[in-house]
Amino acid sequence: MPTPSSSGSVRKEVETLLKTAKSAQEFMSEMARVLHVRMLKYNWVGFYMLEGQTGGQPPVLVLGPFEGAMTPHTRIPLHQGICGAAASTGKTVIVDDVSKDPRYLACSLETKSEIVVPVFVRGKVVGELDIDSHFPAAFAQEDRELVEHCAGLVGKRLEQAPA
Ligand code: SME
């Protein structure tokens, strides 16, 4: 049975992972696992990465490493969902009650609140870290800081070497 964790101890665990992971992909998978297991209100944790920024296709967010139930939303266009809103504005989006947000794309009937934080590489959005909770208003300032820190580490890791 996992014990509730402080965001400080989880932050340290994730920073350790950054040193041990052999690839950006492995870092993202392990980060999703740690956030999912250690933060008890983080019931779905996953990455969406932006594809199609070059070439003729409109850009789309593609599901990357995740922990939790499979989602029907494996590809999300930038004009859809809370995920699309965060990627297209480059800003963190927190929704305390997803049932009241018309942008929301349902992943699970149990989801009540959501945070989506963009991942930047050299100032450009390349993807995002998306977390759903079964609890309303699960993402306070401390959570925002933790998730933004985690997304920042992924951006740094991707800057060193692509996935
Ligand atoms: N709820 C997201 C879709 C992704 S699932 O939550 C995993 C959205 O509204 O964009």
mmCIF file of N, CA and C in Angstrom, residues 34-152:
data_model
loop_
_atom_site.group_PDB
_atom_site.id
_atom_site.type_symbol
_atom_site.label_atom_id
_atom_site.label_comp_id
_atom_site.label_asym_id
_atom_site.label_seq_id
_atom_site.Cartn_x
_atom_site.Cartn_y
_atom_site.Cartn_z
ATOM 1 N N VAL A 34 6.412 7.006 -11.155
ATOM 2 C CA VAL A 34 6.638 7.552 -9.808
ATOM 3 C C VAL A 34 5.496 8.500 -9.413
ATOM 4 N N LEU A 35 5.100 9.374 -10.328
ATOM 5 C CA LEU A 35 4.022 10.323 -9.995
ATOM 6 C C LEU A 35 2.723 9.573 -9.721
ATOM 7 N N HIS A 36 2.456 8.541 -10.502
ATOM 8 C CA HIS A 36 1.216 7.771 -10.360
ATOM 9 C C HIS A 36 1.190 7.002 -9.043
ATOM 10 N N VAL A 37 2.322 6.385 -8.692
ATOM 11 C CA VAL A 37 2.368 5.555 -7.484
ATOM 12 C C VAL A 37 2.448 6.411 -6.226
ATOM 13 N N ARG A 38 3.230 7.485 -6.264
ATOM 14 C CA ARG A 38 3.538 8.230 -5.034
ATOM 15 C C ARG A 38 2.531 9.340 -4.741
ATOM 16 N N MET A 39 1.925 9.924 -5.746
ATOM 17 C CA MET A 39 0.960 11.001 -5.503
ATOM 18 C C MET A 39 -0.435 10.375 -5.628
ATOM 19 N N LEU A 40 -1.078 10.152 -4.502
ATOM 20 C CA LEU A 40 -2.256 9.284 -4.493
ATOM 21 C C LEU A 40 -3.462 9.855 -5.226
ATOM 22 N N LYS A 41 -3.484 11.157 -5.441
ATOM 23 C CA LYS A 41 -4.602 11.732 -6.194
ATOM 24 C C LYS A 41 -4.294 11.838 -7.688
ATOM 25 N N TYR A 42 -3.114 11.404 -8.113
ATOM 26 C CA TYR A 42 -2.749 11.449 -9.536
ATOM 27 C C TYR A 42 -3.150 10.097 -10.148
ATOM 28 N N ASN A 43 -4.368 9.990 -10.617
ATOM 29 C CA ASN A 43 -4.903 8.697 -11.008
ATOM 30 C C ASN A 43 -4.611 8.295 -12.451
ATOM 31 N N TRP A 44 -4.267 9.246 -13.278
ATOM 32 C CA TRP A 44 -3.776 8.948 -14.644
ATOM 33 C C TRP A 44 -2.670 9.966 -14.920
ATOM 34 N N VAL A 45 -1.518 9.466 -15.325
ATOM 35 C CA VAL A 45 -0.370 10.349 -15.555
ATOM 36 C C VAL A 45 0.238 9.968 -16.906
ATOM 37 N N GLY A 46 0.321 10.923 -17.807
ATOM 38 C CA GLY A 46 0.899 10.550 -19.109
ATOM 39 C C GLY A 46 1.394 11.750 -19.891
ATOM 40 N N PHE A 47 2.122 11.421 -20.935
ATOM 41 C CA PHE A 47 2.674 12.440 -21.828
ATOM 42 C C PHE A 47 1.966 12.390 -23.169
ATOM 43 N N TYR A 48 1.784 13.553 -23.753
ATOM 44 C CA TYR A 48 1.407 13.665 -25.164
ATOM 45 C C TYR A 48 2.533 14.440 -25.842
ATOM 46 N N MET A 49 3.000 13.937 -26.974
ATOM 47 C CA MET A 49 4.081 14.612 -27.693
ATOM 48 C C MET A 49 3.558 15.116 -29.031
ATOM 49 N N LEU A 50 4.046 16.315 -29.379
ATOM 50 C CA LEU A 50 3.567 16.979 -30.592
ATOM 51 C C LEU A 50 4.234 16.377 -31.823
ATOM 52 N N GLU A 51 3.419 15.994 -32.783
ATOM 53 C CA GLU A 51 3.953 15.459 -34.047
ATOM 54 C C GLU A 51 3.424 16.292 -35.204
ATOM 55 N N GLY A 52 4.145 16.241 -36.306
ATOM 56 C CA GLY A 52 3.663 16.889 -37.522
ATOM 57 C C GLY A 52 3.922 18.377 -37.558
ATOM 58 N N GLN A 53 4.966 18.825 -36.851
ATOM 59 C CA GLN A 53 5.266 20.261 -36.885
ATOM 60 C C GLN A 53 5.972 20.633 -38.177
ATOM 61 N N THR A 54 6.579 19.622 -38.786
ATOM 62 C CA THR A 54 7.172 19.850 -40.105
ATOM 63 C C THR A 54 6.326 19.068 -41.102
ATOM 64 N N GLY A 55 6.371 19.417 -42.355
ATOM 65 C CA GLY A 55 5.549 18.702 -43.339
ATOM 66 C C GLY A 55 4.170 19.314 -43.392
ATOM 67 N N GLY A 56 3.335 18.758 -44.257
ATOM 68 C CA GLY A 56 2.049 19.388 -44.540
ATOM 69 C C GLY A 56 0.935 19.109 -43.551
ATOM 70 N N GLN A 57 1.127 18.097 -42.686
ATOM 71 C CA GLN A 57 0.024 17.692 -41.799
ATOM 72 C C GLN A 57 -0.170 18.700 -40.666
ATOM 73 N N PRO A 58 -1.428 18.930 -40.216
ATOM 74 C CA PRO A 58 -1.616 19.772 -39.025
ATOM 75 C C PRO A 58 -1.021 19.059 -37.797
ATOM 76 N N PRO A 59 -0.400 19.830 -36.888
ATOM 77 C CA PRO A 59 0.212 19.188 -35.725
ATOM 78 C C PRO A 59 -0.821 18.460 -34.865
ATOM 79 N N VAL A 60 -0.390 17.371 -34.253
ATOM 80 C CA VAL A 60 -1.293 16.579 -33.422
ATOM 81 C C VAL A 60 -0.523 16.086 -32.192
ATOM 82 N N LEU A 61 -1.222 15.993 -31.075
ATOM 83 C CA LEU A 61 -0.623 15.459 -29.848
ATOM 84 C C LEU A 61 -0.805 13.948 -29.836
ATOM 85 N N VAL A 62 0.291 13.227 -29.690
ATOM 86 C CA VAL A 62 0.242 11.763 -29.749
ATOM 87 C C VAL A 62 0.590 11.207 -28.365
ATOM 88 N N LEU A 63 -0.212 10.254 -27.918
ATOM 89 C CA LEU A 63 -0.011 9.658 -26.586
ATOM 90 C C LEU A 63 1.376 9.034 -26.486
ATOM 91 N N GLY A 64 2.081 9.383 -25.411
ATOM 92 C CA GLY A 64 3.407 8.812 -25.140
ATOM 93 C C GLY A 64 3.326 7.919 -23.915
ATOM 94 N N PRO A 65 4.420 7.837 -23.149
ATOM 95 C CA PRO A 65 4.406 6.989 -21.952
ATOM 96 C C PRO A 65 3.316 7.436 -20.980
ATOM 97 N N PHE A 66 2.601 6.479 -20.402
ATOM 98 C CA PHE A 66 1.551 6.836 -19.435
ATOM 99 C C PHE A 66 1.358 5.726 -18.414
ATOM 100 N N GLU A 67 0.706 6.074 -17.302
ATOM 101 C CA GLU A 67 0.331 5.119 -16.253
ATOM 102 C C GLU A 67 -1.133 5.349 -15.931
ATOM 103 N N GLY A 68 -1.903 4.271 -15.881
ATOM 104 C CA GLY A 68 -3.340 4.381 -15.615
ATOM 105 C C GLY A 68 -4.068 3.644 -16.723
ATOM 106 N N ALA A 69 -5.388 3.778 -16.723
ATOM 107 C CA ALA A 69 -6.187 3.042 -17.707
ATOM 108 C C ALA A 69 -5.939 3.588 -19.114
ATOM 109 N N MET A 70 -6.058 2.701 -20.096
ATOM 110 C CA MET A 70 -5.915 3.128 -21.491
ATOM 111 C C MET A 70 -6.952 4.211 -21.791
ATOM 112 N N THR A 71 -6.539 5.230 -22.536
ATOM 113 C CA THR A 71 -7.442 6.330 -22.892
ATOM 114 C C THR A 71 -7.883 6.189 -24.348
ATOM 115 N N PRO A 72 -9.132 6.583 -24.657
ATOM 116 C CA PRO A 72 -9.542 6.577 -26.067
ATOM 117 C C PRO A 72 -8.841 7.679 -26.863
ATOM 118 N N HIS A 73 -8.230 8.640 -26.152
ATOM 119 C CA HIS A 73 -7.638 9.792 -26.849
ATOM 120 C C HIS A 73 -6.143 9.583 -27.051
ATOM 121 N N THR A 74 -5.810 8.881 -28.129
ATOM 122 C CA THR A 74 -4.394 8.621 -28.400
ATOM 123 C C THR A 74 -3.800 9.680 -29.319
ATOM 124 N N ARG A 75 -4.657 10.407 -30.045
ATOM 125 C CA ARG A 75 -4.209 11.503 -30.916
ATOM 126 C C ARG A 75 -5.183 12.669 -30.727
ATOM 127 N N ILE A 76 -4.655 13.829 -30.321
ATOM 128 C CA ILE A 76 -5.517 14.984 -30.029
ATOM 129 C C ILE A 76 -5.053 16.173 -30.876
ATOM 130 N N PRO A 77 -5.912 16.690 -31.758
ATOM 131 C CA PRO A 77 -5.539 17.893 -32.513
ATOM 132 C C PRO A 77 -5.418 19.097 -31.570
ATOM 133 N N LEU A 78 -4.643 20.086 -31.987
ATOM 134 C CA LEU A 78 -4.344 21.216 -31.097
ATOM 135 C C LEU A 78 -5.570 22.050 -30.736
ATOM 136 N N HIS A 79 -6.621 21.976 -31.543
ATOM 137 C CA HIS A 79 -7.806 22.780 -31.230
ATOM 138 C C HIS A 79 -8.799 22.007 -30.356
ATOM 139 N N GLN A 80 -8.385 20.830 -29.861
ATOM 140 C CA GLN A 80 -9.326 20.043 -29.046
ATOM 141 C C GLN A 80 -8.788 19.771 -27.649
ATOM 142 N N GLY A 81 -9.731 19.710 -26.703
ATOM 143 C CA GLY A 81 -9.395 19.235 -25.368
ATOM 144 C C GLY A 81 -8.618 20.235 -24.535
ATOM 145 N N ILE A 82 -8.468 19.857 -23.286
ATOM 146 C CA ILE A 82 -7.637 20.639 -22.371
ATOM 147 C C ILE A 82 -6.182 20.484 -22.804
ATOM 148 N N CYS A 83 -5.892 19.293 -23.321
ATOM 149 C CA CYS A 83 -4.536 19.032 -23.826
ATOM 150 C C CYS A 83 -4.201 19.979 -24.974
ATOM 151 N N GLY A 84 -5.120 20.129 -25.913
ATOM 152 C CA GLY A 84 -4.887 21.035 -27.039
ATOM 153 C C GLY A 84 -4.719 22.470 -26.567
ATOM 154 N N ALA A 85 -5.505 22.864 -25.560
ATOM 155 C CA ALA A 85 -5.431 24.242 -25.043
ATOM 156 C C ALA A 85 -4.057 24.522 -24.437
ATOM 157 N N ALA A 86 -3.539 23.574 -23.661
ATOM 158 C CA ALA A 86 -2.232 23.792 -23.012
ATOM 159 C C ALA A 86 -1.119 23.846 -24.068
ATOM 160 N N ALA A 87 -1.182 22.953 -25.048
ATOM 161 C CA ALA A 87 -0.112 22.912 -26.064
ATOM 162 C C ALA A 87 -0.165 24.145 -26.958
ATOM 163 N N SER A 88 -1.371 24.596 -27.307
ATOM 164 C CA SER A 88 -1.450 25.706 -28.262
ATOM 165 C C SER A 88 -1.157 27.054 -27.606
ATOM 166 N N THR A 89 -1.402 27.167 -26.286
ATOM 167 C CA THR A 89 -1.096 28.440 -25.611
ATOM 168 C C THR A 89 0.281 28.415 -24.947
ATOM 169 N N GLY A 90 0.841 27.222 -24.739
ATOM 170 C CA GLY A 90 2.115 27.120 -24.027
ATOM 171 C C GLY A 90 1.977 27.448 -22.552
ATOM 172 N N LYS A 91 0.759 27.279 -22.026
ATOM 173 C CA LYS A 91 0.521 27.612 -20.606
ATOM 174 C C LYS A 91 -0.080 26.414 -19.864
ATOM 175 N N THR A 92 0.255 26.317 -18.589
ATOM 176 C CA THR A 92 -0.356 25.297 -17.734
ATOM 177 C C THR A 92 -1.858 25.533 -17.660
ATOM 178 N N VAL A 93 -2.635 24.444 -17.790
ATOM 179 C CA VAL A 93 -4.085 24.548 -17.610
ATOM 180 C C VAL A 93 -4.484 23.643 -16.440
ATOM 181 N N ILE A 94 -5.198 24.225 -15.481
ATOM 182 C CA ILE A 94 -5.749 23.441 -14.365
ATOM 183 C C ILE A 94 -7.259 23.568 -14.422
ATOM 184 N N VAL A 95 -7.941 22.427 -14.404
ATOM 185 C CA VAL A 95 -9.413 22.439 -14.408
ATOM 186 C C VAL A 95 -9.875 21.733 -13.135
ATOM 187 N N ASP A 96 -10.539 22.484 -12.255
ATOM 188 C CA ASP A 96 -10.961 21.927 -10.962
ATOM 189 C C ASP A 96 -12.169 21.008 -11.093
ATOM 190 N N ASP A 97 -13.019 21.266 -12.108
ATOM 191 C CA ASP A 97 -14.214 20.443 -12.317
ATOM 192 C C ASP A 97 -14.379 20.247 -13.827
ATOM 193 N N VAL A 98 -13.938 19.090 -14.290
ATOM 194 C CA VAL A 98 -13.928 18.873 -15.752
ATOM 195 C C VAL A 98 -15.337 18.878 -16.341
ATOM 196 N N SER A 99 -16.354 18.566 -15.505
ATOM 197 C CA SER A 99 -17.727 18.519 -16.039
ATOM 198 C C SER A 99 -18.216 19.911 -16.437
ATOM 199 N N LYS A 100 -17.535 20.938 -15.936
ATOM 200 C CA LYS A 100 -17.961 22.313 -16.250
ATOM 201 C C LYS A 100 -17.128 22.935 -17.367
ATOM 202 N N ASP A 101 -16.148 22.191 -17.903
ATOM 203 C CA ASP A 101 -15.282 22.771 -18.932
ATOM 204 C C ASP A 101 -15.645 22.176 -20.295
ATOM 205 N N PRO A 102 -16.185 22.996 -21.202
ATOM 206 C CA PRO A 102 -16.643 22.451 -22.487
ATOM 207 C C PRO A 102 -15.504 21.910 -23.352
ATOM 208 N N ARG A 103 -14.249 22.269 -23.024
ATOM 209 C CA ARG A 103 -13.120 21.769 -23.817
ATOM 210 C C ARG A 103 -12.797 20.319 -23.487
ATOM 211 N N TYR A 104 -13.229 19.853 -22.322
ATOM 212 C CA TYR A 104 -12.775 18.570 -21.776
ATOM 213 C C TYR A 104 -13.124 17.374 -22.668
ATOM 214 N N LEU A 105 -12.124 16.552 -22.948
ATOM 215 C CA LEU A 105 -12.325 15.276 -23.649
ATOM 216 C C LEU A 105 -12.252 14.183 -22.583
ATOM 217 N N ALA A 106 -13.323 13.420 -22.410
ATOM 218 C CA ALA A 106 -13.367 12.441 -21.320
ATOM 219 C C ALA A 106 -12.463 11.261 -21.608
ATOM 220 N N CYS A 107 -11.691 10.922 -20.593
ATOM 221 C CA CYS A 107 -10.783 9.781 -20.669
ATOM 222 C C CYS A 107 -11.363 8.674 -19.800
ATOM 223 N N SER A 108 -11.862 9.079 -18.612
ATOM 224 C CA SER A 108 -12.487 8.122 -17.704
ATOM 225 C C SER A 108 -13.656 8.827 -17.024
ATOM 226 N N LEU A 109 -14.726 8.086 -16.763
ATOM 227 C CA LEU A 109 -15.896 8.685 -16.108
ATOM 228 C C LEU A 109 -15.557 9.132 -14.690
ATOM 229 N N GLU A 110 -14.507 8.545 -14.140
ATOM 230 C CA GLU A 110 -14.140 8.873 -12.753
ATOM 231 C C GLU A 110 -13.369 10.186 -12.621
ATOM 232 N N THR A 111 -12.835 10.689 -13.742
ATOM 233 C CA THR A 111 -12.008 11.903 -13.657
ATOM 234 C C THR A 111 -12.836 13.109 -13.245
ATOM 235 N N LYS A 112 -12.310 13.848 -12.249
ATOM 236 C CA LYS A 112 -13.004 15.051 -11.766
ATOM 237 C C LYS A 112 -12.193 16.319 -12.039
ATOM 238 N N SER A 113 -10.861 16.207 -11.990
ATOM 239 C CA SER A 113 -10.038 17.397 -12.234
ATOM 240 C C SER A 113 -8.791 17.000 -13.011
ATOM 241 N N GLU A 114 -8.133 18.010 -13.586
ATOM 242 C CA GLU A 114 -7.030 17.715 -14.512
ATOM 243 C C GLU A 114 -6.024 18.861 -14.501
ATOM 244 N N ILE A 115 -4.750 18.518 -14.693
ATOM 245 C CA ILE A 115 -3.709 19.535 -14.934
ATOM 246 C C ILE A 115 -2.933 19.124 -16.176
ATOM 247 N N VAL A 116 -2.638 20.081 -17.029
ATOM 248 C CA VAL A 116 -1.813 19.819 -18.215
ATOM 249 C C VAL A 116 -0.719 20.889 -18.266
ATOM 250 N N VAL A 117 0.529 20.433 -18.314
ATOM 251 C CA VAL A 117 1.684 21.343 -18.314
ATOM 252 C C VAL A 117 2.512 21.128 -19.581
ATOM 253 N N PRO A 118 2.718 22.172 -20.368
ATOM 254 C CA PRO A 118 3.520 22.014 -21.582
ATOM 255 C C PRO A 118 4.978 21.672 -21.277
ATOM 256 N N VAL A 119 5.584 20.934 -22.201
ATOM 257 C CA VAL A 119 7.030 20.635 -22.149
ATOM 258 C C VAL A 119 7.679 21.452 -23.261
ATOM 259 N N PHE A 120 8.717 22.205 -22.895
ATOM 260 C CA PHE A 120 9.406 23.060 -23.874
ATOM 261 C C PHE A 120 10.804 22.528 -24.175
ATOM 262 N N VAL A 121 11.192 22.620 -25.436
ATOM 263 C CA VAL A 121 12.584 22.394 -25.823
ATOM 264 C C VAL A 121 13.044 23.644 -26.560
ATOM 265 N N ARG A 122 14.071 24.265 -26.010
ATOM 266 C CA ARG A 122 14.581 25.531 -26.576
ATOM 267 C C ARG A 122 13.442 26.516 -26.876
ATOM 268 N N GLY A 123 12.541 26.660 -25.910
ATOM 269 C CA GLY A 123 11.482 27.665 -25.997
ATOM 270 C C GLY A 123 10.265 27.273 -26.817
ATOM 271 N N LYS A 124 10.293 26.068 -27.409
ATOM 272 C CA LYS A 124 9.131 25.637 -28.223
ATOM 273 C C LYS A 124 8.414 24.475 -27.541
ATOM 274 N N VAL A 125 7.072 24.501 -27.619
ATOM 275 C CA VAL A 125 6.301 23.392 -27.039
ATOM 276 C C VAL A 125 6.541 22.140 -27.889
ATOM 277 N N VAL A 126 6.963 21.052 -27.228
ATOM 278 C CA VAL A 126 7.167 19.778 -27.944
ATOM 279 C C VAL A 126 6.214 18.706 -27.439
ATOM 280 N N GLY A 127 5.522 18.994 -26.344
ATOM 281 C CA GLY A 127 4.607 17.999 -25.782
ATOM 282 C C GLY A 127 4.063 18.516 -24.477
ATOM 283 N N GLU A 128 3.542 17.599 -23.666
ATOM 284 C CA GLU A 128 2.968 18.030 -22.382
ATOM 285 C C GLU A 128 2.820 16.850 -21.440
ATOM 286 N N LEU A 129 2.733 17.209 -20.169
ATOM 287 C CA LEU A 129 2.500 16.228 -19.098
ATOM 288 C C LEU A 129 1.069 16.448 -18.613
ATOM 289 N N ASP A 130 0.263 15.393 -18.714
ATOM 290 C CA ASP A 130 -1.172 15.473 -18.416
ATOM 291 C C ASP A 130 -1.477 14.585 -17.208
ATOM 292 N N ILE A 131 -2.165 15.118 -16.211
ATOM 293 C CA ILE A 131 -2.531 14.321 -15.033
ATOM 294 C C ILE A 131 -4.015 14.507 -14.726
ATOM 295 N N ASP A 132 -4.698 13.369 -14.548
ATOM 296 C CA ASP A 132 -6.126 13.377 -14.186
ATOM 297 C C ASP A 132 -6.279 12.889 -12.754
ATOM 298 N N SER A 133 -7.289 13.411 -12.076
ATOM 299 C CA SER A 133 -7.565 12.960 -10.711
ATOM 300 C C SER A 133 -9.031 12.571 -10.563
ATOM 301 N N HIS A 134 -9.274 11.570 -9.724
ATOM 302 C CA HIS A 134 -10.654 11.195 -9.393
ATOM 303 C C HIS A 134 -11.245 12.147 -8.357
ATOM 304 N N PHE A 135 -10.444 13.114 -7.899
ATOM 305 C CA PHE A 135 -10.874 14.059 -6.857
ATOM 306 C C PHE A 135 -11.058 15.451 -7.461
ATOM 307 N N PRO A 136 -12.146 16.157 -7.088
ATOM 308 C CA PRO A 136 -12.309 17.522 -7.604
ATOM 309 C C PRO A 136 -11.206 18.432 -7.062
ATOM 310 N N ALA A 137 -10.800 19.397 -7.857
ATOM 311 C CA ALA A 137 -9.806 20.409 -7.446
ATOM 312 C C ALA A 137 -8.586 19.781 -6.768
ATOM 313 N N ALA A 138 -8.047 18.738 -7.392
ATOM 314 C CA ALA A 138 -6.924 18.011 -6.776
ATOM 315 C C ALA A 138 -5.595 18.748 -6.919
ATOM 316 N N PHE A 139 -5.548 19.753 -7.815
ATOM 317 C CA PHE A 139 -4.247 20.351 -8.144
ATOM 318 C C PHE A 139 -4.128 21.757 -7.574
ATOM 319 N N ALA A 140 -3.458 21.829 -6.412
ATOM 320 C CA ALA A 140 -3.216 23.104 -5.723
ATOM 321 C C ALA A 140 -1.883 23.676 -6.221
ATOM 322 N N GLN A 141 -1.501 24.817 -5.647
ATOM 323 C CA GLN A 141 -0.257 25.484 -6.047
ATOM 324 C C GLN A 141 0.956 24.544 -5.929
ATOM 325 N N GLU A 142 0.986 23.757 -4.852
ATOM 326 C CA GLU A 142 2.111 22.834 -4.641
ATOM 327 C C GLU A 142 2.186 21.796 -5.779
ATOM 328 N N ASP A 143 1.003 21.350 -6.220
ATOM 329 C CA ASP A 143 0.962 20.377 -7.330
ATOM 330 C C ASP A 143 1.419 21.037 -8.621
ATOM 331 N N ARG A 144 0.934 22.265 -8.858
ATOM 332 C CA ARG A 144 1.342 22.986 -10.059
ATOM 333 C C ARG A 144 2.881 23.088 -10.098
ATOM 334 N N GLU A 145 3.467 23.434 -8.932
ATOM 335 C CA GLU A 145 4.928 23.598 -8.892
ATOM 336 C C GLU A 145 5.633 22.273 -9.154
ATOM 337 N N LEU A 146 5.110 21.191 -8.562
ATOM 338 C CA LEU A 146 5.726 19.872 -8.779
ATOM 339 C C LEU A 146 5.633 19.462 -10.250
ATOM 340 N N VAL A 147 4.436 19.585 -10.827
ATOM 341 C CA VAL A 147 4.239 19.100 -12.200
ATOM 342 C C VAL A 147 5.008 19.988 -13.190
ATOM 343 N N GLU A 148 5.045 21.300 -12.920
ATOM 344 C CA GLU A 148 5.824 22.185 -13.804
ATOM 345 C C GLU A 148 7.314 21.861 -13.697
ATOM 346 N N HIS A 149 7.761 21.536 -12.489
ATOM 347 C CA HIS A 149 9.168 21.154 -12.316
ATOM 348 C C HIS A 149 9.462 19.884 -13.122
ATOM 349 N N CYS A 150 8.567 18.900 -13.019
ATOM 350 C CA CYS A 150 8.750 17.625 -13.739
ATOM 351 C C CYS A 150 8.776 17.858 -15.250
ATOM 352 N N ALA A 151 7.837 18.657 -15.752
ATOM 353 C CA ALA A 151 7.790 18.931 -17.197
ATOM 354 C C ALA A 151 9.068 19.658 -17.629
ATOM 355 N N GLY A 152 9.572 20.529 -16.753
ATOM 356 C CA GLY A 152 10.817 21.249 -17.046
ATOM 357 C C GLY A 152 11.993 20.290 -17.163
#
